[in-house]
Amino acid sequence: MKNYNYTFLLSISLVAALGGLLFGYDWVVIGGAKPFYEIYFGISDSPALQGWAMSSALVGCVAGAAVAGKLADTYGRRPLLIAAAVLFSLSAIGTGASETFNIFIIWRIIGGIGIGVASTISPLYIAEIAPQETRGLFVSINQLTVVIGILAAQITNMLITEVIPTGYSHEQILASWNGQTGWRWMFWAGFFPAVLFFLLMFLIPESPRYLAKKDNQNSAEDTLAKIGGIDYAKQELSKIRETFTHESEKTDFKILFDKKAFSILIIGIVLAAFQQWCGINIIFNYAQEIFVSAGYSINDLFMNIVITGSINLVFTLVAMGTVDKLGRKKLMLFGSGALAVIYALLGYFYYTNVTGFPLLLLVLLAIAIYAMSLAPITWVILSEIFPNRIRGVAMSIATFALWIASALLVQTFPIFNNYLGTSGTFWLYGIICALGFLFVFRKLPETKNKSLEEIEELMASDQSKHIQ
């Protein structure tokens, strides 16, 4: 293995991955605030408005993901991450200060745009600066910070929330610290890491692959030299140049519909959608309902959620240690197959009215498996399978598909739960996981220990076989 400047690599990866931390925090903090802002805004008896409050950020996620890739290919990766930091900062202040439900929704959508941008660009940026031998590890740092952000939101919610006496009415909760001020501080707390992200982004370099695409060879070589020395820089820059043509940026979308590129794009879209439709995020977004149905009270809720966040963190670290050793495909197959089995058991437990610890144990096992497979590895794959010329746009489309799938998941879960019951809903997600297993087995080549340029060649040749 070459001698890389891992201190430099880790520093810039951690800064870029702060976008992931804010993504995780903003995504989950609303779950802890949910019991209180619903009473504050008077939407406790309106399932439609409750669902809109929970899913409104997804509108912003979809919008942010839709534009992030093209803007990143035009203006660079770093300016987009700076813009995401600004959006996170504004959303944190505005959401917490909201006095009406409509204003609350507007700020949630603005925060969602930040999530859409960060979730697209942070892993893409890290993939473009990381060496091939450790790219999986470094891109997984972004998922690690997402998980840390989730856990930070869960701990913040637990620390801010005062214990609610059993039997408290809605009026008493509304008049309490939780109902008037506590839920606001849950959102305001996100302002501090957002400002830190904004300031630190000015200290890291632009992606060398973006610089090379813009014919800024000297700056690209300087950054690559800081990573691996001058010989490494010249070698990498030569590989990068070979993947670009004289076609203008305006042809990016046309290139997407080339047979080979389009086949790769479809793989990215399916994997992105599958990461959401494997169903695990329902456990986070609807944690209150799942834990209450498992026999736990509202005062047990926050501690149980922190436990799930801790499990998520530990097994994300496991994924970081295995992604470059075992490979992407093996971990994806393990995750999808194991979740299919767990959902079958979860469905059976709900069907037979099993509650309490056995149900919680399965939930924790599902989170552990997801955290060491589909959660981080999907982002690693998406950040590396697309060709250099269209990576930003293709990543944007895949992330757009991911957030559309997430929005549909959140909106359809109550419907499935109503018509199929909780057991039938988990069995449905189990079938989806089984189908995902088959797709990964048949369509996804292994990409570990290959440069982005080698992966581009591998994916193109692999898709040529399918096209023929």
Coordinates of C-alpha atoms in Angstrom, one line a residue:
M1 CA 0.0 0.0 0.0
K2 CA 1.3 3.5 -0.9
N3 CA 2.2 6.0 1.7
Y4 CA -0.7 8.4 1.9
N5 CA -1.1 11.5 4.0
Y6 CA -3.8 10.0 6.1
T7 CA -3.9 13.0 8.5
F8 CA -4.8 15.3 5.6
L9 CA -7.2 12.8 4.1
L10 CA -9.0 12.2 7.4
S11 CA -9.2 15.9 8.1
I12 CA -10.8 16.9 4.9
S13 CA -13.1 13.8 4.9
L14 CA -14.3 14.7 8.4
V15 CA -15.1 18.2 7.4
A16 CA -17.0 17.1 4.3
A17 CA -18.8 14.5 6.4
L18 CA -20.1 17.1 8.7
G19 CA -22.8 17.4 6.1
G20 CA -23.7 13.9 7.0
L21 CA -23.9 14.7 10.7
L22 CA -26.3 17.6 10.0
F23 CA -28.3 15.4 7.7
G24 CA -28.6 12.8 10.5
Y25 CA -29.5 15.3 13.2
D26 CA -32.0 17.2 11.1
W27 CA -33.6 14.0 9.9
V28 CA -34.2 12.5 13.3
V29 CA -34.6 15.4 15.7
I30 CA -38.2 15.9 14.7
G31 CA -39.1 12.5 16.1
G32 CA -38.3 13.7 19.7
A33 CA -40.1 17.0 19.2
K34 CA -43.2 15.2 17.6
P35 CA -45.3 14.6 20.8
F36 CA -44.9 18.3 21.7
Y37 CA -45.1 20.4 18.5
E38 CA -48.2 18.4 17.5
I39 CA -50.0 19.6 20.6
Y40 CA -48.5 23.2 20.3
F41 CA -49.8 23.5 16.7
G42 CA -53.1 21.7 17.4
I43 CA -52.6 18.9 14.9
S44 CA -52.9 16.0 17.4
D45 CA -56.2 14.9 15.9
S46 CA -55.1 15.2 12.3
P47 CA -53.2 12.2 10.9
A48 CA -52.8 14.0 7.6
L49 CA -51.1 17.1 9.1
Q50 CA -49.0 14.9 11.4
G51 CA -47.7 13.0 8.4
W52 CA -47.1 16.2 6.5
A53 CA -45.1 17.6 9.5
M54 CA -42.9 14.4 9.5
S55 CA -42.5 14.2 5.8
S56 CA -42.3 17.8 4.7
A57 CA -38.5 17.9 4.8
L58 CA -38.6 15.2 2.1
V59 CA -40.0 17.8 -0.3
G60 CA -36.8 19.8 0.3
C61 CA -34.6 16.6 0.1
V62 CA -36.0 15.8 -3.3
A63 CA -35.5 19.4 -4.5
G64 CA -32.0 19.6 -3.1
A65 CA -31.0 16.3 -4.6
A66 CA -32.5 17.2 -8.0
V67 CA -30.3 20.2 -8.4
A68 CA -27.2 19.4 -6.4
G69 CA -25.4 17.2 -9.0
K70 CA -25.7 19.6 -11.9
L71 CA -24.7 22.6 -9.8
A72 CA -21.8 20.6 -8.3
D73 CA -20.6 19.7 -11.8
T74 CA -20.9 23.4 -12.8
Y75 CA -19.6 25.3 -9.7
G76 CA -17.8 22.6 -7.8
R77 CA -18.4 20.3 -4.8
R78 CA -17.2 22.7 -2.1
P79 CA -19.6 25.7 -2.9
L80 CA -22.5 23.3 -2.7
L81 CA -21.5 22.0 0.7
I82 CA -21.1 25.6 1.9
A83 CA -24.6 26.3 0.7
A84 CA -25.9 23.2 2.5
A85 CA -24.3 24.5 5.7
V86 CA -26.2 27.9 5.3
L87 CA -29.5 26.1 4.7
F88 CA -29.0 23.9 7.8
S89 CA -28.2 27.0 9.9
L90 CA -31.3 28.9 8.8
S91 CA -33.5 25.9 9.2
A92 CA -32.4 25.2 12.7
I93 CA -33.1 28.8 13.9
G94 CA -36.4 29.2 11.9
T95 CA -37.9 25.8 12.8
G96 CA -37.4 26.4 16.5
A97 CA -38.7 29.9 16.3
S98 CA -41.9 29.0 14.4
E99 CA -45.2 30.2 15.9
T100 CA -47.5 28.8 13.2
F101 CA -47.7 25.4 11.6
N102 CA -47.2 26.7 8.0
I103 CA -44.0 28.6 9.0
F104 CA -42.8 25.4 10.7
I105 CA -43.3 23.5 7.4
I106 CA -41.5 26.1 5.3
W107 CA -38.4 25.9 7.5
R108 CA -38.5 22.1 7.5
I109 CA -38.5 22.2 3.7
I110 CA -35.5 24.5 3.7
G111 CA -33.7 22.1 6.0
G112 CA -34.7 19.3 3.7
I113 CA -33.0 21.1 0.8
G114 CA -29.8 21.1 2.8
I115 CA -30.2 17.4 3.5
G116 CA -30.7 16.7 -0.2
V117 CA -27.6 18.7 -1.2
A118 CA -25.4 17.2 1.6
S119 CA -26.5 13.6 1.1
T120 CA -25.6 14.0 -2.6
I121 CA -22.3 15.9 -2.4
S122 CA -20.6 14.8 0.8
P123 CA -20.0 11.1 -0.2
L124 CA -19.3 12.2 -3.8
Y125 CA -16.6 14.6 -2.6
I126 CA -15.0 12.1 -0.3
A127 CA -15.0 9.3 -3.0
E128 CA -13.2 11.7 -5.3
I129 CA -10.3 12.5 -2.9
A130 CA -9.8 9.1 -1.3
P131 CA -7.3 6.5 -2.6
Q132 CA -8.8 3.3 -4.0
E133 CA -7.4 1.0 -1.3
T134 CA -9.3 2.8 1.4
R135 CA -12.1 4.6 -0.4
G136 CA -14.8 2.4 1.1
L137 CA -13.5 3.3 4.6
F138 CA -13.4 7.0 3.9
V139 CA -16.8 7.3 2.2
S140 CA -18.2 5.3 5.1
I141 CA -17.1 8.2 7.4
N142 CA -20.0 10.1 5.9
Q143 CA -22.4 7.4 7.1
L144 CA -20.7 7.3 10.4
T145 CA -21.3 11.0 10.9
V146 CA -24.9 10.5 9.8
V147 CA -25.3 8.0 12.5
I148 CA -23.5 10.3 15.0
G149 CA -25.9 13.0 14.0
I150 CA -28.9 10.7 14.6
L151 CA -27.5 9.7 18.0
A152 CA -26.8 13.3 18.9
A153 CA -30.4 14.2 18.1
Q154 CA -31.7 11.3 20.2
I155 CA -29.5 12.2 23.1
T156 CA -30.3 16.0 22.8
N157 CA -34.0 15.2 22.8
M158 CA -33.6 13.0 25.8
L159 CA -31.6 15.6 27.8
I160 CA -34.0 18.5 26.9
T161 CA -37.2 16.6 27.6
E162 CA -38.5 16.7 31.1
V163 CA -40.2 13.6 32.5
I164 CA -44.0 13.6 31.7
P165 CA -46.1 12.5 34.7
T166 CA -48.4 9.6 33.9
G167 CA -51.9 10.7 32.9
Y168 CA -50.9 14.3 31.8
S169 CA -53.6 15.7 29.5
H170 CA -52.8 17.6 26.3
E171 CA -53.4 20.9 28.0
Q172 CA -51.0 20.1 30.8
I173 CA -48.3 19.0 28.3
L174 CA -48.9 22.2 26.2
A175 CA -48.4 24.3 29.4
S176 CA -45.2 22.5 30.3
W177 CA -41.5 23.2 29.4
N178 CA -41.7 20.5 26.8
G179 CA -44.8 21.9 25.1
Q180 CA -43.7 25.6 25.1
T181 CA -39.9 25.7 24.8
G182 CA -38.3 22.3 25.0
W183 CA -39.2 21.2 21.5
R184 CA -37.7 24.4 20.1
W185 CA -34.3 23.8 21.7
M186 CA -34.2 20.4 20.0
F187 CA -34.1 22.2 16.7
W188 CA -32.0 25.2 17.8
A189 CA -29.2 22.8 19.0
G190 CA -28.5 21.9 15.3
F191 CA -27.4 25.5 14.6
F192 CA -24.1 25.1 16.4
P193 CA -22.7 22.2 14.2
A194 CA -24.1 23.9 11.1
V195 CA -22.0 27.0 11.8
L196 CA -19.0 24.9 12.4
F197 CA -19.5 23.1 9.1
F198 CA -19.8 26.4 7.3
L199 CA -16.6 27.8 8.7
L200 CA -14.5 24.6 8.2
M201 CA -15.6 24.2 4.6
F202 CA -13.4 27.2 3.7
L203 CA -10.3 25.3 4.9
I204 CA -10.6 22.2 2.6
P205 CA -9.6 22.0 -1.1
E206 CA -11.9 21.4 -4.1
S207 CA -12.2 17.9 -5.5
P208 CA -9.2 17.1 -7.8
R209 CA -11.5 15.3 -10.2
Y210 CA -13.7 18.3 -10.5
L211 CA -10.6 20.6 -11.0
A212 CA -9.3 18.2 -13.7
K213 CA -12.7 18.3 -15.4
K214 CA -12.5 22.1 -15.5
D215 CA -9.0 21.9 -16.9
N216 CA -7.4 23.3 -13.7
Q217 CA -4.6 20.7 -13.8
N218 CA -2.2 22.5 -11.5
S219 CA -4.6 22.8 -8.6
A220 CA -5.8 19.2 -9.1
E221 CA -2.1 18.0 -9.1
D222 CA -1.4 20.1 -6.0
T223 CA -4.3 18.4 -4.0
L224 CA -3.4 14.9 -5.2
A225 CA 0.3 15.6 -4.3
K226 CA -0.8 16.5 -0.7
I227 CA -2.7 13.1 -0.6
G228 CA 0.0 10.8 -2.0
G229 CA 3.1 12.7 -3.2
I230 CA 4.0 14.0 -6.6
D231 CA 4.4 10.6 -8.4
Y232 CA 0.9 9.6 -7.2
A233 CA -0.5 12.9 -8.3
K234 CA 0.9 12.6 -11.8
Q235 CA -0.3 9.0 -12.1
E236 CA -3.8 9.7 -10.9
L237 CA -4.1 12.9 -13.0
S238 CA -3.2 10.9 -16.1
K239 CA -5.9 8.3 -15.3
I240 CA -8.5 11.0 -14.7
R241 CA -7.7 12.8 -18.0
E242 CA -8.3 9.6 -20.0
T243 CA -11.9 9.5 -18.8
F244 CA -12.8 12.9 -20.1
T245 CA -13.6 13.8 -23.6
H246 CA -13.8 17.1 -25.4
E247 CA -17.6 17.1 -25.1
S248 CA -19.0 20.1 -23.4
E249 CA -20.9 20.1 -20.1
K250 CA -24.1 20.7 -22.1
T251 CA -23.9 17.1 -23.3
D252 CA -24.0 15.6 -19.8
F253 CA -27.6 14.7 -19.9
K254 CA -27.2 13.2 -23.4
I255 CA -24.4 11.0 -22.1
L256 CA -26.7 9.7 -19.4
F257 CA -28.9 8.2 -22.0
D258 CA -26.1 6.4 -23.7
K259 CA -26.9 2.6 -23.4
K260 CA -24.0 1.8 -21.1
A261 CA -24.3 4.9 -18.9
F262 CA -28.1 4.5 -18.7
S263 CA -27.7 0.9 -17.5
I264 CA -25.3 2.0 -14.8
L265 CA -27.7 4.8 -13.8
I266 CA -30.6 2.3 -13.5
I267 CA -28.4 0.2 -11.1
G268 CA -27.7 3.3 -9.0
I269 CA -31.4 4.3 -8.9
V270 CA -32.6 0.8 -7.9
L271 CA -29.9 0.5 -5.1
A272 CA -30.8 4.0 -3.8
A273 CA -34.5 3.2 -3.7
F274 CA -33.9 -0.2 -2.2
Q275 CA -31.9 1.3 0.7
Q276 CA -35.1 3.2 1.7
W277 CA -37.6 0.5 0.8
C278 CA -35.8 -2.1 2.8
G279 CA -38.0 -0.5 5.5
I280 CA -35.5 0.2 8.3
N281 CA -36.1 3.9 8.4
I282 CA -39.7 3.3 9.5
I283 CA -38.2 2.2 12.9
F284 CA -36.5 5.6 13.3
N285 CA -39.3 7.8 11.9
Y286 CA -42.1 5.9 13.8
A287 CA -40.1 4.9 16.8
Q288 CA -42.7 6.2 19.2
E289 CA -45.4 4.0 17.7
I290 CA -43.2 0.9 17.4
F291 CA -42.0 1.1 21.0
V292 CA -45.4 1.9 22.5
S293 CA -46.9 -1.1 20.6
A294 CA -44.0 -3.2 22.0
G295 CA -45.2 -2.4 25.5
Y296 CA -43.1 0.6 26.5
S297 CA -44.4 3.9 27.9
I298 CA -43.6 7.4 26.6
N299 CA -41.1 7.9 29.4
D300 CA -39.2 4.8 28.2
L301 CA -39.3 6.1 24.7
F302 CA -36.2 8.3 24.6
M303 CA -33.9 5.8 26.4
N304 CA -35.0 3.1 23.9
I305 CA -34.4 5.4 21.0
V306 CA -30.9 6.2 22.3
I307 CA -30.2 2.5 22.6
T308 CA -31.1 2.1 18.9
G309 CA -28.9 5.0 18.0
S310 CA -25.9 3.5 19.9
I311 CA -26.4 0.1 18.1
N312 CA -26.5 2.0 14.8
L313 CA -23.2 3.7 15.7
V314 CA -21.3 0.6 16.8
F315 CA -22.3 -1.4 13.7
T316 CA -21.5 1.4 11.4
L317 CA -17.9 1.2 12.7
V318 CA -18.1 -2.6 11.9
A319 CA -19.0 -1.7 8.3
M320 CA -16.1 0.7 8.1
G321 CA -13.7 -2.1 9.1
T322 CA -15.1 -4.6 6.6
V323 CA -16.1 -2.6 3.5
D324 CA -12.6 -2.7 2.0
K325 CA -11.9 -6.2 3.1
L326 CA -15.0 -8.2 2.4
G327 CA -16.2 -5.9 -0.4
R328 CA -19.4 -4.1 -1.3
K329 CA -21.3 -6.9 -2.9
K330 CA -20.9 -9.4 0.0
L331 CA -22.1 -6.9 2.6
M332 CA -25.1 -5.8 0.4
L333 CA -26.1 -9.5 0.0
F334 CA -25.7 -10.2 3.7
G335 CA -27.8 -7.1 4.6
S336 CA -30.7 -7.7 2.3
G337 CA -30.9 -11.5 3.0
A338 CA -30.7 -11.1 6.8
L339 CA -33.3 -8.3 6.9
A340 CA -35.7 -10.5 4.9
V341 CA -35.4 -13.1 7.6
I342 CA -35.8 -10.6 10.5
Y343 CA -38.8 -9.0 8.9
A344 CA -40.4 -12.4 8.5
L345 CA -39.9 -12.9 12.3
L346 CA -41.1 -9.4 13.2
G347 CA -44.3 -9.9 11.2
Y348 CA -44.8 -13.2 13.0
F349 CA -44.3 -11.6 16.4
Y350 CA -46.8 -8.8 15.7
Y351 CA -49.2 -11.4 14.2
T352 CA -49.1 -13.4 17.4
N353 CA -49.1 -10.4 19.7
V354 CA -45.6 -10.9 21.1
T355 CA -44.4 -7.7 22.8
G356 CA -41.7 -6.4 25.0
F357 CA -38.1 -7.6 25.0
P358 CA -38.3 -10.2 22.1
L359 CA -39.7 -7.6 19.8
L360 CA -37.1 -5.0 20.8
L361 CA -34.3 -7.5 20.3
L362 CA -35.4 -8.1 16.7
V363 CA -35.6 -4.3 16.1
L364 CA -32.1 -3.9 17.5
L365 CA -30.8 -6.8 15.4
A366 CA -32.4 -5.3 12.2
I367 CA -30.7 -1.9 13.0
A368 CA -27.4 -3.6 13.5
I369 CA -27.5 -5.4 10.2
Y370 CA -28.7 -2.4 8.3
A371 CA -25.9 -0.2 9.9
M372 CA -23.2 -2.6 8.8
S373 CA -24.5 -3.2 5.3
L374 CA -27.2 -1.3 3.3
A375 CA -26.8 2.0 5.2
P376 CA -23.2 2.8 4.5
I377 CA -22.4 0.5 1.6
T378 CA -25.1 1.9 -0.7
W379 CA -23.5 5.4 -0.4
V380 CA -20.1 3.9 -1.1
I381 CA -21.4 2.2 -4.3
L382 CA -23.3 5.3 -5.5
S383 CA -20.3 7.5 -5.0
E384 CA -18.0 5.2 -7.1
I385 CA -20.0 3.5 -9.9
F386 CA -20.8 6.5 -12.1
P387 CA -18.4 7.8 -14.9
N388 CA -16.2 10.8 -14.1
R389 CA -17.9 13.0 -16.8
I390 CA -21.4 12.6 -15.3
R391 CA -20.7 11.7 -11.7
G392 CA -22.3 14.7 -10.2
V393 CA -25.5 14.6 -12.3
A394 CA -25.8 10.8 -12.0
M395 CA -25.2 10.9 -8.2
S396 CA -27.9 13.6 -8.1
I397 CA -30.4 11.5 -10.0
A398 CA -29.7 8.5 -7.8
T399 CA -30.0 10.5 -4.6
F400 CA -33.2 12.1 -6.0
A401 CA -34.6 8.6 -6.4
L402 CA -33.5 7.7 -2.9
W403 CA -35.5 10.7 -1.4
I404 CA -38.5 10.0 -3.6
A405 CA -38.4 6.4 -2.3
S406 CA -38.1 7.7 1.2
A407 CA -41.0 10.1 0.8
L408 CA -43.2 7.2 -0.5
L409 CA -42.1 5.0 2.3
V410 CA -43.1 7.5 5.0
Q411 CA -46.4 8.3 3.3
T412 CA -47.4 4.7 2.6
F413 CA -46.4 3.1 5.9
P414 CA -49.6 4.3 7.7
I415 CA -51.6 3.0 4.7
F416 CA -50.0 -0.4 4.6
N417 CA -50.2 -0.6 8.4
N418 CA -53.9 0.1 8.2
Y419 CA -54.8 -2.3 5.5
L420 CA -52.2 -5.1 6.1
G421 CA -51.6 -4.7 9.8
T422 CA -48.2 -4.3 11.3
S423 CA -47.4 -7.9 10.6
G424 CA -48.4 -7.8 7.0
T425 CA -46.4 -4.6 6.5
F426 CA -43.2 -6.1 7.8
W427 CA -43.8 -9.2 5.6
L428 CA -44.1 -6.8 2.6
Y429 CA -40.7 -5.2 3.5
G430 CA -39.3 -8.7 3.8
I431 CA -40.3 -9.6 0.3
I432 CA -38.7 -6.3 -1.0
C433 CA -35.5 -7.3 0.8
A434 CA -35.5 -10.7 -0.9
L435 CA -36.0 -9.0 -4.3
G436 CA -33.2 -6.6 -3.4
F437 CA -30.9 -9.6 -2.7
L438 CA -31.6 -11.1 -6.1
F439 CA -30.9 -7.7 -7.8
V440 CA -27.6 -7.3 -6.1
F441 CA -26.6 -10.9 -6.8
R442 CA -27.3 -10.5 -10.5
K443 CA -26.5 -6.9 -11.4
L444 CA -23.8 -5.5 -9.1
P445 CA -20.1 -6.2 -9.8
E446 CA -17.5 -6.0 -7.0
T447 CA -15.7 -2.6 -6.9
K448 CA -13.4 -2.9 -3.9
N449 CA -9.7 -2.0 -4.4
K450 CA -10.3 -0.4 -7.8
S451 CA -9.8 3.3 -8.8
L452 CA -12.8 5.3 -9.9
E453 CA -11.4 5.1 -13.4
E454 CA -11.0 1.3 -13.2
I455 CA -14.6 1.1 -11.9
E456 CA -15.8 3.2 -14.8
E457 CA -14.2 0.7 -17.2
L458 CA -15.5 -2.3 -15.3
M459 CA -19.1 -1.0 -15.1
A460 CA -19.1 -0.1 -18.8
S461 CA -17.8 -3.5 -19.9
D462 CA -20.1 -5.3 -17.5
Q463 CA -23.1 -3.5 -18.9
S464 CA -22.0 -4.1 -22.4
K465 CA -22.4 -7.9 -21.7
H466 CA -25.9 -7.3 -20.5
I467 CA -26.8 -5.1 -23.5
Q468 CA -25.5 -7.7 -26.0

